Coordinates of C-alpha atoms in Angstrom, one line a residue:
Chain I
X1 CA 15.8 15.7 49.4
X2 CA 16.1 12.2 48.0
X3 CA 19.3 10.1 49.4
X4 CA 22.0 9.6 46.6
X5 CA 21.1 6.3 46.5
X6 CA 17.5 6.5 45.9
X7 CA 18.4 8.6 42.6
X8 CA 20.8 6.1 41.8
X9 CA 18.2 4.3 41.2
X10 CA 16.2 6.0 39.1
X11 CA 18.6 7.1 37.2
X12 CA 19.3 3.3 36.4
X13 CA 15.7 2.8 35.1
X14 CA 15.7 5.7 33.4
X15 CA 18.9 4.6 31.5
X16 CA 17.2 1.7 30.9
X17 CA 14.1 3.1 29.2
X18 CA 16.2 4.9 27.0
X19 CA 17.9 2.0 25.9
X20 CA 14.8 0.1 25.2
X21 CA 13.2 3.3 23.2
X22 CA 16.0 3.9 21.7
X23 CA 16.4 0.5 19.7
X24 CA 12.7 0.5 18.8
X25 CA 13.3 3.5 17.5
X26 CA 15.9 2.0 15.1
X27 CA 14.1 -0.4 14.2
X28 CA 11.1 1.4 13.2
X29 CA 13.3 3.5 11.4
X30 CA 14.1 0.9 9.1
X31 CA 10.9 -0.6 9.0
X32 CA 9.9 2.7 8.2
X33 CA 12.3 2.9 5.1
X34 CA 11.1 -0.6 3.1
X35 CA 7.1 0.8 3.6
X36 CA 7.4 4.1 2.6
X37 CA 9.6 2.5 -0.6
X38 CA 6.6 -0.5 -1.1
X39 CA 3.6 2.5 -0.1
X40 CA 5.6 4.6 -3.1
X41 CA 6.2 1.7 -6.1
X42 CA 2.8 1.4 -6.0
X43 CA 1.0 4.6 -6.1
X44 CA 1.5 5.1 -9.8
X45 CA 0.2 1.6 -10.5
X46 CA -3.4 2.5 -8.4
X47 CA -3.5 5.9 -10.0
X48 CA -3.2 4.7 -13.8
X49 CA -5.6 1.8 -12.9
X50 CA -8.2 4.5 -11.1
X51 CA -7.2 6.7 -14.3
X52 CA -8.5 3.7 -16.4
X53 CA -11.3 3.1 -15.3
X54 CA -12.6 6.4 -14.8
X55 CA -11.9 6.7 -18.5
X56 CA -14.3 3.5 -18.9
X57 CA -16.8 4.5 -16.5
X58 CA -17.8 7.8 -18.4
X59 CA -17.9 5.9 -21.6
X60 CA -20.3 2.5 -20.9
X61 CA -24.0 3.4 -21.5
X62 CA -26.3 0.1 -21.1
X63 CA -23.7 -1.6 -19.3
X64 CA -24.7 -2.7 -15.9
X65 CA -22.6 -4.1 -13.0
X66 CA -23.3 -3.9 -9.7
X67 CA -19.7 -2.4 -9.1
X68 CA -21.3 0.6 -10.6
X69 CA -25.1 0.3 -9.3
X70 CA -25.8 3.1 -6.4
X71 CA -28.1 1.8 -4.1
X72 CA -29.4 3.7 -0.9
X73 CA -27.3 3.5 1.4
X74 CA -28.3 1.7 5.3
X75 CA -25.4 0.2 6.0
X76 CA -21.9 1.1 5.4
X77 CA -19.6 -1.3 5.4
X78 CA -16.3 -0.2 6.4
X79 CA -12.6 -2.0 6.6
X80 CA -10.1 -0.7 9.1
X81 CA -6.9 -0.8 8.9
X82 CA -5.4 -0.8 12.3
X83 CA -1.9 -2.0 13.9
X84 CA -1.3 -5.0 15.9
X85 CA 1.0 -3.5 18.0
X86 CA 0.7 0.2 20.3
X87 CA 3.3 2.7 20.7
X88 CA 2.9 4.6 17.7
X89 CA 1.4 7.5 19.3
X90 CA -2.2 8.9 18.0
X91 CA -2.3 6.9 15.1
X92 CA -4.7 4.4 16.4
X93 CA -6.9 6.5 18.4
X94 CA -7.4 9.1 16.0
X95 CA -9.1 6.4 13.5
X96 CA -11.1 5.5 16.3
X97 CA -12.3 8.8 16.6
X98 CA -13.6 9.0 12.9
X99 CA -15.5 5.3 14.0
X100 CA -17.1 7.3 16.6
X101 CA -18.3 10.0 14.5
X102 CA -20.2 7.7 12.1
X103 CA -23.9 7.8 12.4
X104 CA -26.5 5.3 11.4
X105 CA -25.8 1.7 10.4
X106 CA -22.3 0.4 9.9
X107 CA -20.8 -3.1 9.9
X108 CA -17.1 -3.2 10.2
X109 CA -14.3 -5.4 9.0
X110 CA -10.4 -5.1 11.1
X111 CA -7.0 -5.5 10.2
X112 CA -5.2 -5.5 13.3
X113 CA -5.2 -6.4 16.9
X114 CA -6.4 -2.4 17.7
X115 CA -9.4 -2.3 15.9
X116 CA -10.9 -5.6 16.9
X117 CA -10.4 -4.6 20.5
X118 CA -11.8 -1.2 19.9
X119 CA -14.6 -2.8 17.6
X120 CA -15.6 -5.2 20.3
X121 CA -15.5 -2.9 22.9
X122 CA -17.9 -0.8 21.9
X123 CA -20.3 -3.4 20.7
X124 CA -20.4 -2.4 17.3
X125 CA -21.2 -4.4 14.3
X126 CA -17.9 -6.9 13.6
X127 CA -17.9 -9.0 10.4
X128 CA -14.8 -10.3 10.6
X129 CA -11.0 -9.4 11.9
X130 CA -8.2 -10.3 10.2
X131 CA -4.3 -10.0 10.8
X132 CA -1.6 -9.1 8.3
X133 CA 1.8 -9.3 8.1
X134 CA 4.1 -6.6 7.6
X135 CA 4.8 -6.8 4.0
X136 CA 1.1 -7.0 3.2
X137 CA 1.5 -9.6 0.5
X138 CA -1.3 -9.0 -2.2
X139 CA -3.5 -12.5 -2.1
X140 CA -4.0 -12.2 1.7
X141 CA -5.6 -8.6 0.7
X142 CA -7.3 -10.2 -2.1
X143 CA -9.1 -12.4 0.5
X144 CA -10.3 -9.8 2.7
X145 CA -11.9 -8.0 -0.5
X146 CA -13.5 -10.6 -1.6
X147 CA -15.0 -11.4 1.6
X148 CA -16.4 -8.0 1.6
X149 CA -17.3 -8.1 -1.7
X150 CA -19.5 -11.3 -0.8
X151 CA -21.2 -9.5 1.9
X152 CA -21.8 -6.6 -0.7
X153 CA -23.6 -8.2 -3.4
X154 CA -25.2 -10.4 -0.9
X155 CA -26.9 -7.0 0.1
X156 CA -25.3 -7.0 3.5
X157 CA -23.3 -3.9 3.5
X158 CA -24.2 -1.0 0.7
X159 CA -20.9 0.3 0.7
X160 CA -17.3 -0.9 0.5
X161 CA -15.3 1.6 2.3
X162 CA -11.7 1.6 3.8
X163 CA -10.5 3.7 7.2
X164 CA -6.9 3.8 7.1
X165 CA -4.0 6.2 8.6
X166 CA -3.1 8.0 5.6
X167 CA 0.8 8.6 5.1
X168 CA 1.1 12.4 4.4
X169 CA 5.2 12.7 5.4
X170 CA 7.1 11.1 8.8
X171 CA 5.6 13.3 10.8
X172 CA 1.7 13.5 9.5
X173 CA -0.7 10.9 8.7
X174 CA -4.5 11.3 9.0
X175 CA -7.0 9.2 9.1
X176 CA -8.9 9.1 6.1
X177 CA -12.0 7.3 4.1
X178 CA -11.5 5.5 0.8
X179 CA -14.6 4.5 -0.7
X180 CA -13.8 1.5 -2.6
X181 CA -17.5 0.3 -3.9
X182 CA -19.7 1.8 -5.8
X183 CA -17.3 3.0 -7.9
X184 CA -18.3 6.7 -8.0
X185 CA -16.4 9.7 -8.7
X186 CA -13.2 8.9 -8.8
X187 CA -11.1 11.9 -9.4
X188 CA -10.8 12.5 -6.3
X189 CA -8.5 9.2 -5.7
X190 CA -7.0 9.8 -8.8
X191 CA -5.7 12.9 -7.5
X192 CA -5.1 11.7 -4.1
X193 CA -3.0 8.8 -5.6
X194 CA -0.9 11.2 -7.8
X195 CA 0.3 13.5 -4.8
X196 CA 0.6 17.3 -5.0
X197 CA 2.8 17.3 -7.2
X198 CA 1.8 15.9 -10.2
X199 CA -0.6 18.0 -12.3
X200 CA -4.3 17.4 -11.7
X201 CA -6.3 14.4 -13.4
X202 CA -8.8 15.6 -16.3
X203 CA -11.0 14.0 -18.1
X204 CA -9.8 13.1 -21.5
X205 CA -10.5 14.8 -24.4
X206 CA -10.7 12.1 -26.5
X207 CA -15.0 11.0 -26.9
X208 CA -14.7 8.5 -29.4
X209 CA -16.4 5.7 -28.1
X210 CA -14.2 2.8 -26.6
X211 CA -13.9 -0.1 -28.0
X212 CA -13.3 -3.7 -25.7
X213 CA -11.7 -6.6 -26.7
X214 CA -12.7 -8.8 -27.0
X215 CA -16.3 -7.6 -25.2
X216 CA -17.0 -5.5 -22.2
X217 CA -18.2 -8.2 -20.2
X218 CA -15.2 -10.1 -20.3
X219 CA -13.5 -6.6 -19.5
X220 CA -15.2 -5.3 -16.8
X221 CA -15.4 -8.7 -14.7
X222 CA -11.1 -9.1 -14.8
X223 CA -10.6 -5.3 -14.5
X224 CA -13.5 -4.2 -11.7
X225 CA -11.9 -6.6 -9.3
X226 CA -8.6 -6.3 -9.6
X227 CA -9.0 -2.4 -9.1
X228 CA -11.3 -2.9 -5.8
X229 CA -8.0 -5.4 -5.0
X230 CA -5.4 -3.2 -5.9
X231 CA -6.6 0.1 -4.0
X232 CA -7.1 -1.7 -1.1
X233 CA -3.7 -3.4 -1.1
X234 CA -2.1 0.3 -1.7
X235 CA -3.9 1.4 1.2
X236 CA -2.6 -1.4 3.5
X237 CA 0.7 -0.8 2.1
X238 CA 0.0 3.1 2.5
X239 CA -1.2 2.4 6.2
X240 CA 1.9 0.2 7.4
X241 CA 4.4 3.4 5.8
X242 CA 2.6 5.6 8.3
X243 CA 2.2 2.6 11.0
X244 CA 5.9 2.7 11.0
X245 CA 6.7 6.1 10.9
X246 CA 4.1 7.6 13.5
X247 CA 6.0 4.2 16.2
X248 CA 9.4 5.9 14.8
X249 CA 8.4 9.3 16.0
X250 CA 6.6 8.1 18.6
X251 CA 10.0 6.5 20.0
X252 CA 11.9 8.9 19.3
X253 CA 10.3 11.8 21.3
X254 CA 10.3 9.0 24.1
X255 CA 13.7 8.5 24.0
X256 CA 14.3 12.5 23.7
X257 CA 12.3 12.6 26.9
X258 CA 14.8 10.4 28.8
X259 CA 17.5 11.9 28.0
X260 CA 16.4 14.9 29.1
X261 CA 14.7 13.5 32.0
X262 CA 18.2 12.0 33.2
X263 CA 20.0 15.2 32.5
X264 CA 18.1 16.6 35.5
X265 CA 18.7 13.7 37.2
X266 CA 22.2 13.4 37.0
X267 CA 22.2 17.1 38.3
X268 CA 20.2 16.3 41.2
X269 CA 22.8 13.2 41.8
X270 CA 25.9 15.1 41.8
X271 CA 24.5 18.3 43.8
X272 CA 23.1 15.2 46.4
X273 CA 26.5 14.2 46.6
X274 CA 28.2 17.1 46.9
X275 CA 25.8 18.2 49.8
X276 CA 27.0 15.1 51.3
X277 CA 30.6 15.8 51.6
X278 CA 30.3 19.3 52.5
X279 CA 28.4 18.1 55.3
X280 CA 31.1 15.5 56.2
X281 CA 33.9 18.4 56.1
X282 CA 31.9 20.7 58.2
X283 CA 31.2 17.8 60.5
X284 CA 35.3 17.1 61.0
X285 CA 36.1 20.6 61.1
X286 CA 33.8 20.9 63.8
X287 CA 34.7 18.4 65.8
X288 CA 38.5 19.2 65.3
X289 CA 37.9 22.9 66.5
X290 CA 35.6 21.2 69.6
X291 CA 38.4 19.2 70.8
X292 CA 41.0 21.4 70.2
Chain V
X1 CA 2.3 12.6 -34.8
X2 CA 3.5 10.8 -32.1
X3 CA 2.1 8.2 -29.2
X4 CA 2.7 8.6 -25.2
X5 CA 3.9 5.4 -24.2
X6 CA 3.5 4.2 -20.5
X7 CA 3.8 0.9 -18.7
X8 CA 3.0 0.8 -15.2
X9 CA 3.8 -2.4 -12.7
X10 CA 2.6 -2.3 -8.8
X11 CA 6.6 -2.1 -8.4
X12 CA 6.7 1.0 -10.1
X13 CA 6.8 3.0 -14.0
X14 CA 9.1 1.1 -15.9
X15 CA 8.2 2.8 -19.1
X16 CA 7.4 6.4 -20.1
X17 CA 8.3 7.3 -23.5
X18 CA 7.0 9.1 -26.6
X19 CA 6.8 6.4 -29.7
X20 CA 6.2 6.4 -32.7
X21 CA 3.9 2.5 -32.4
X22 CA 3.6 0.0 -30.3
X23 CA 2.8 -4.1 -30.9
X24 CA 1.5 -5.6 -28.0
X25 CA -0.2 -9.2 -27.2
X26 CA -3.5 -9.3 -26.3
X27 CA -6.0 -11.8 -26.0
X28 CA -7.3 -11.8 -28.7
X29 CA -4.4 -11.4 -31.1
X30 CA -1.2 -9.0 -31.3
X31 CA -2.1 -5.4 -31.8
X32 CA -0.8 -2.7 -32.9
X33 CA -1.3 0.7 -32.2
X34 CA -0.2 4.2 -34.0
X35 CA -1.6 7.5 -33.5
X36 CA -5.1 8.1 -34.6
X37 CA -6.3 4.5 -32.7
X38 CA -9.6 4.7 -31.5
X39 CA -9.9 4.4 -27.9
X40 CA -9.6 0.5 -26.4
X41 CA -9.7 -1.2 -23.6
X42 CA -8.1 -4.6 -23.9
X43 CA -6.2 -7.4 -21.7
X44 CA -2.8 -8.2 -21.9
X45 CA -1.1 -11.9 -21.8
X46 CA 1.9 -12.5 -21.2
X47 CA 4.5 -11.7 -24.2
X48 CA 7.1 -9.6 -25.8
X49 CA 5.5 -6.0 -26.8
X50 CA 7.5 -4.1 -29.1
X51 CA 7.8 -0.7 -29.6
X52 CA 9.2 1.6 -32.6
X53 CA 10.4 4.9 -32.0
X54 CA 12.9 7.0 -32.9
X55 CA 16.2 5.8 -33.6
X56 CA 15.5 2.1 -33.1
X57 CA 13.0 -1.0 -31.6
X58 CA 12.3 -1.7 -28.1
X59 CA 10.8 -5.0 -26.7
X60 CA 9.8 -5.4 -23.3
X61 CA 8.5 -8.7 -21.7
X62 CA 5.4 -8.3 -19.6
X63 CA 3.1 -10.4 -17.9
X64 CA -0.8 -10.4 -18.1
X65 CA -2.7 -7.1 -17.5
X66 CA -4.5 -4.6 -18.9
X67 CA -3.9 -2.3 -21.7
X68 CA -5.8 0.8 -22.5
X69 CA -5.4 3.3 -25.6
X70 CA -7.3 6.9 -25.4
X71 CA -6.3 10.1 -27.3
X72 CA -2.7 9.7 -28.0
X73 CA -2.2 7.9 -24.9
X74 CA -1.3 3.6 -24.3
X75 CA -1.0 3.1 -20.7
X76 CA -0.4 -0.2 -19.9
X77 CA -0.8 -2.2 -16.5
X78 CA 0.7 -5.1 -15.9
X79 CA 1.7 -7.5 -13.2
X80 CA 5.4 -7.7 -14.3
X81 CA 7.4 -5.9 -17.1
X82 CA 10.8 -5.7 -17.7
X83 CA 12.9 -4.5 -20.7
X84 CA 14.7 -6.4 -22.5
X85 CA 18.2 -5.0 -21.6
X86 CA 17.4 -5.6 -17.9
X87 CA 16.6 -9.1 -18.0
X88 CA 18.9 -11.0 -16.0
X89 CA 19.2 -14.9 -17.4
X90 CA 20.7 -16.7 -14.6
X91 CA 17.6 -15.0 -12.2
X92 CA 15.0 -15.8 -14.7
X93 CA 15.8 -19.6 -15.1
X94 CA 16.1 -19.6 -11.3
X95 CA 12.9 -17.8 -10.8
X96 CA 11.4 -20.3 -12.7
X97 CA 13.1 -23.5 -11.5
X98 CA 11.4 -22.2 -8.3
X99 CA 7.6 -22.1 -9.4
X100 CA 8.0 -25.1 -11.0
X101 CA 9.4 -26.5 -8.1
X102 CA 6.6 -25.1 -6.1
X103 CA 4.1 -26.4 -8.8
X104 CA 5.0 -30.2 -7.8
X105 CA 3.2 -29.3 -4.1
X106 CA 0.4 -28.2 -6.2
X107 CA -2.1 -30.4 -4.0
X108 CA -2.3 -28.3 -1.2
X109 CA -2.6 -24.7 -2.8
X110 CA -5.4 -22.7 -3.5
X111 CA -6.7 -22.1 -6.7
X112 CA -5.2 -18.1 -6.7
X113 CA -1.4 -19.5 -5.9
X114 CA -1.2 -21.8 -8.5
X115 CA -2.5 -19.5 -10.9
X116 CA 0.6 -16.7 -9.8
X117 CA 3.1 -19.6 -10.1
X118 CA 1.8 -20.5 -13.6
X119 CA 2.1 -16.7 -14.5
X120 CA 5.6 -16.6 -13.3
X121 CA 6.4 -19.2 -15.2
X122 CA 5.0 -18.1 -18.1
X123 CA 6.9 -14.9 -17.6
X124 CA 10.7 -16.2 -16.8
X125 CA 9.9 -18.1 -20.1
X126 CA 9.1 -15.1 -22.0
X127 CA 11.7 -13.1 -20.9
X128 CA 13.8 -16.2 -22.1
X129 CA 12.7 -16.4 -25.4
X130 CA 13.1 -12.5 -25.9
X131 CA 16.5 -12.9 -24.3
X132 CA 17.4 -15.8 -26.9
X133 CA 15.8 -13.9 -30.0
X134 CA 18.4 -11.5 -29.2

């Protein structure tokens, strides 16, 4: 049996540990609060602009961009959206898992320390890396698109497509594909974007055909971009909500496990203790009865 | 007959009404929509839309984005829009007071941040204006 003092001890670092958990857990608690808010405001924003423009997109005939163009596809290109920081549990690893699984050709873009590291590692094809801050403000996103947008037309990647922790609720998020470019089907975003509870997307009913002002052109080349921007900055925003909340779960089963952990400890303490001074009784008694 | 009426920011829905029209600025001219419209796709710029409906007229201030009419549905998207009984005066002027500020340093920004400082500009002065008309 361990000496009283030895569990002392422990018991201290355990305390400790606790401590430390136990105020990251706070703070990713409120961390937590402000990106599920900003990953919310936004979601009906990207779903009426996804709404919009598959409205457009089943209306142009002999209008060509090559947002729309599907070429075959050799290499994907695909952004990830990792943290900079661990201690949020699976999150990480379980986007690294879908990297794994892709076959053929892929180049690859990072956000965050984690998938540079992971990228790297496994000497797969890096573009570029970049690092965001926490509130993911929209012109650094911007950058990153276009940058990938370059390499698309360029003919260097085939595919725009974005690997990101989706946030389902505080305690589920999955790692999921968005396909940014071509822009293909996209009910399936739209629907995504709107949650479960809102009443499925449908095509509209309306086939007149749609008018642009002042000229599709002019249209298509503000609007095209600004939706590739704005879905990838609600991802990023929709990633950091389930950054935050996977490290707050994370922390707080840590912090659960010290305690729980120290309970036995504490146990083990006072019985050590107590062991001790029965000892010391029986030790006096028998020396009293010796002499006596 | 009646029009759906939504206006959508990245911060959120700030509109959702049913209406009976809606004047908005464009750029190419203000427009106004009832029911019946043929389907447009169109880009905001930053101005005062108004809206009839029952009972009275609305105006909103909005920054640039994009506006789009199908069926009996306008759903607009834009940067910024804020009605007009929410507009705070003392925040606007100092909103702008700030980009202006900003502006001065105008040198060493890229292309993009001036453009979103002009915007917001544009905006608090809007939002003014609509606030003055009043």
């Amino acid at each position: 049996m361990p000496s009283t003092k030895e569990i002392r001890g422990r018991i201290k670092s355990v305390k400790n540990t606790r401590q430390i958990t136990k105020a990251m857990e706070l703070v990713a608690a409120s961390k937590m609060k402000k990106a599920q808010q900003n990953a919310s405001s936004g979601q009906a924003y990207a779903a009426l602009l996804a709404e919009v423009l598959a409205n457009v997109s089943g209306r142009i005939d002999g209008i060509e961009h090559s947002f729309f163009e599907e070429r075959e596809v050799k290499t994907r290109g695909i952004l990830v959206v990792s943290t900079d920081r661990g201690l949020c549990g699976a999150l990480n690893s379980n986007l690294f898992r879908e990297i794994l699984k892709i076959q053929g050709d892929a180049k690859y873009v990072t956000i965050g320390r984690k998938a540079v590291q992971f990228v790297s590692r496994n000497k797969l094809d890096l573009l570029a890396e970049f690092s965001v801050p926490d509130e993911v403000p929209y012109l650094q996103v911007k950058q990153i698109v276009e940058f990938m947008i370059e390499k698309y037309e360029a003919g260097e990647i085939d595919t725009i497509e974005i690997l990101y922790p989706r946030f389902v609720n505080t305690l589920i998020q999955e790692a999921s594909f968005g396909k940014l470019l071509p822009i293909s089907n996209l009910d399936d975003m739209i629907n995504s974007l709107r949650g479960k509870d809102a009443e499925p997307y449908r095509e509209n009913i309306d086939d007149r055909k749609i008018k642009f002002e002042p000229d599709p052109a002019t249209i298509l080349s503000s609007l095209l971009p600004l939706f590739v921007n704005r879905e990838a900055h609600q991802a990023l925003l929709n990633a950091r909500a389930s950054e935050h909340s996977a490290r707050m779960v994370a922390m707080k089963s840590a912090k659960d496990n010290a305690t729980t952990l120290l309970d036995g400890l504490t146990l083990q303490f006072n019985k050590a203790r107590q062991a001790a001074i029965t000892q010391e009784i029986l030790e006096i008694a028998a020396a009293t009865s010796s002499n006596g | 007959m009646s029009l759906q009426l939504e206006i959508v920011t990245p911060h959120g829905k700030v509109y959702d009404e049913t209406v009976e029209s809606v004047v908005m600025p464009t750029t190419s001219g203000e427009v106004g929509i009832m029911t019946g419209h043929i389907p447009l796709l169109t880009e905001i710029q930053p101005g005062d839309i108004a809206v009839t409906k029952e009972g009275g007229v609305d105006h909103l201030a909005v920054s640039k984005g994009f506006a789009q009419c199908i069926g009996d549905k306008v759903s607009i998207l834009a940067e910024n829009a804020i009605s007009e009984d929410d507009i705070d005066v003392n925040e606007v002027e100092a909103a702008m007071l700030r980009a202006q500020s900003a502006l001065k340093n105008a040198k060493e920004m890229s292309e993009e941040e001036i453009n979103m400082l002009e915007t917001t500009v544009q905006y608090a002065s809007i939002q003014q204006l609509l606030k003055k008309k009043k």
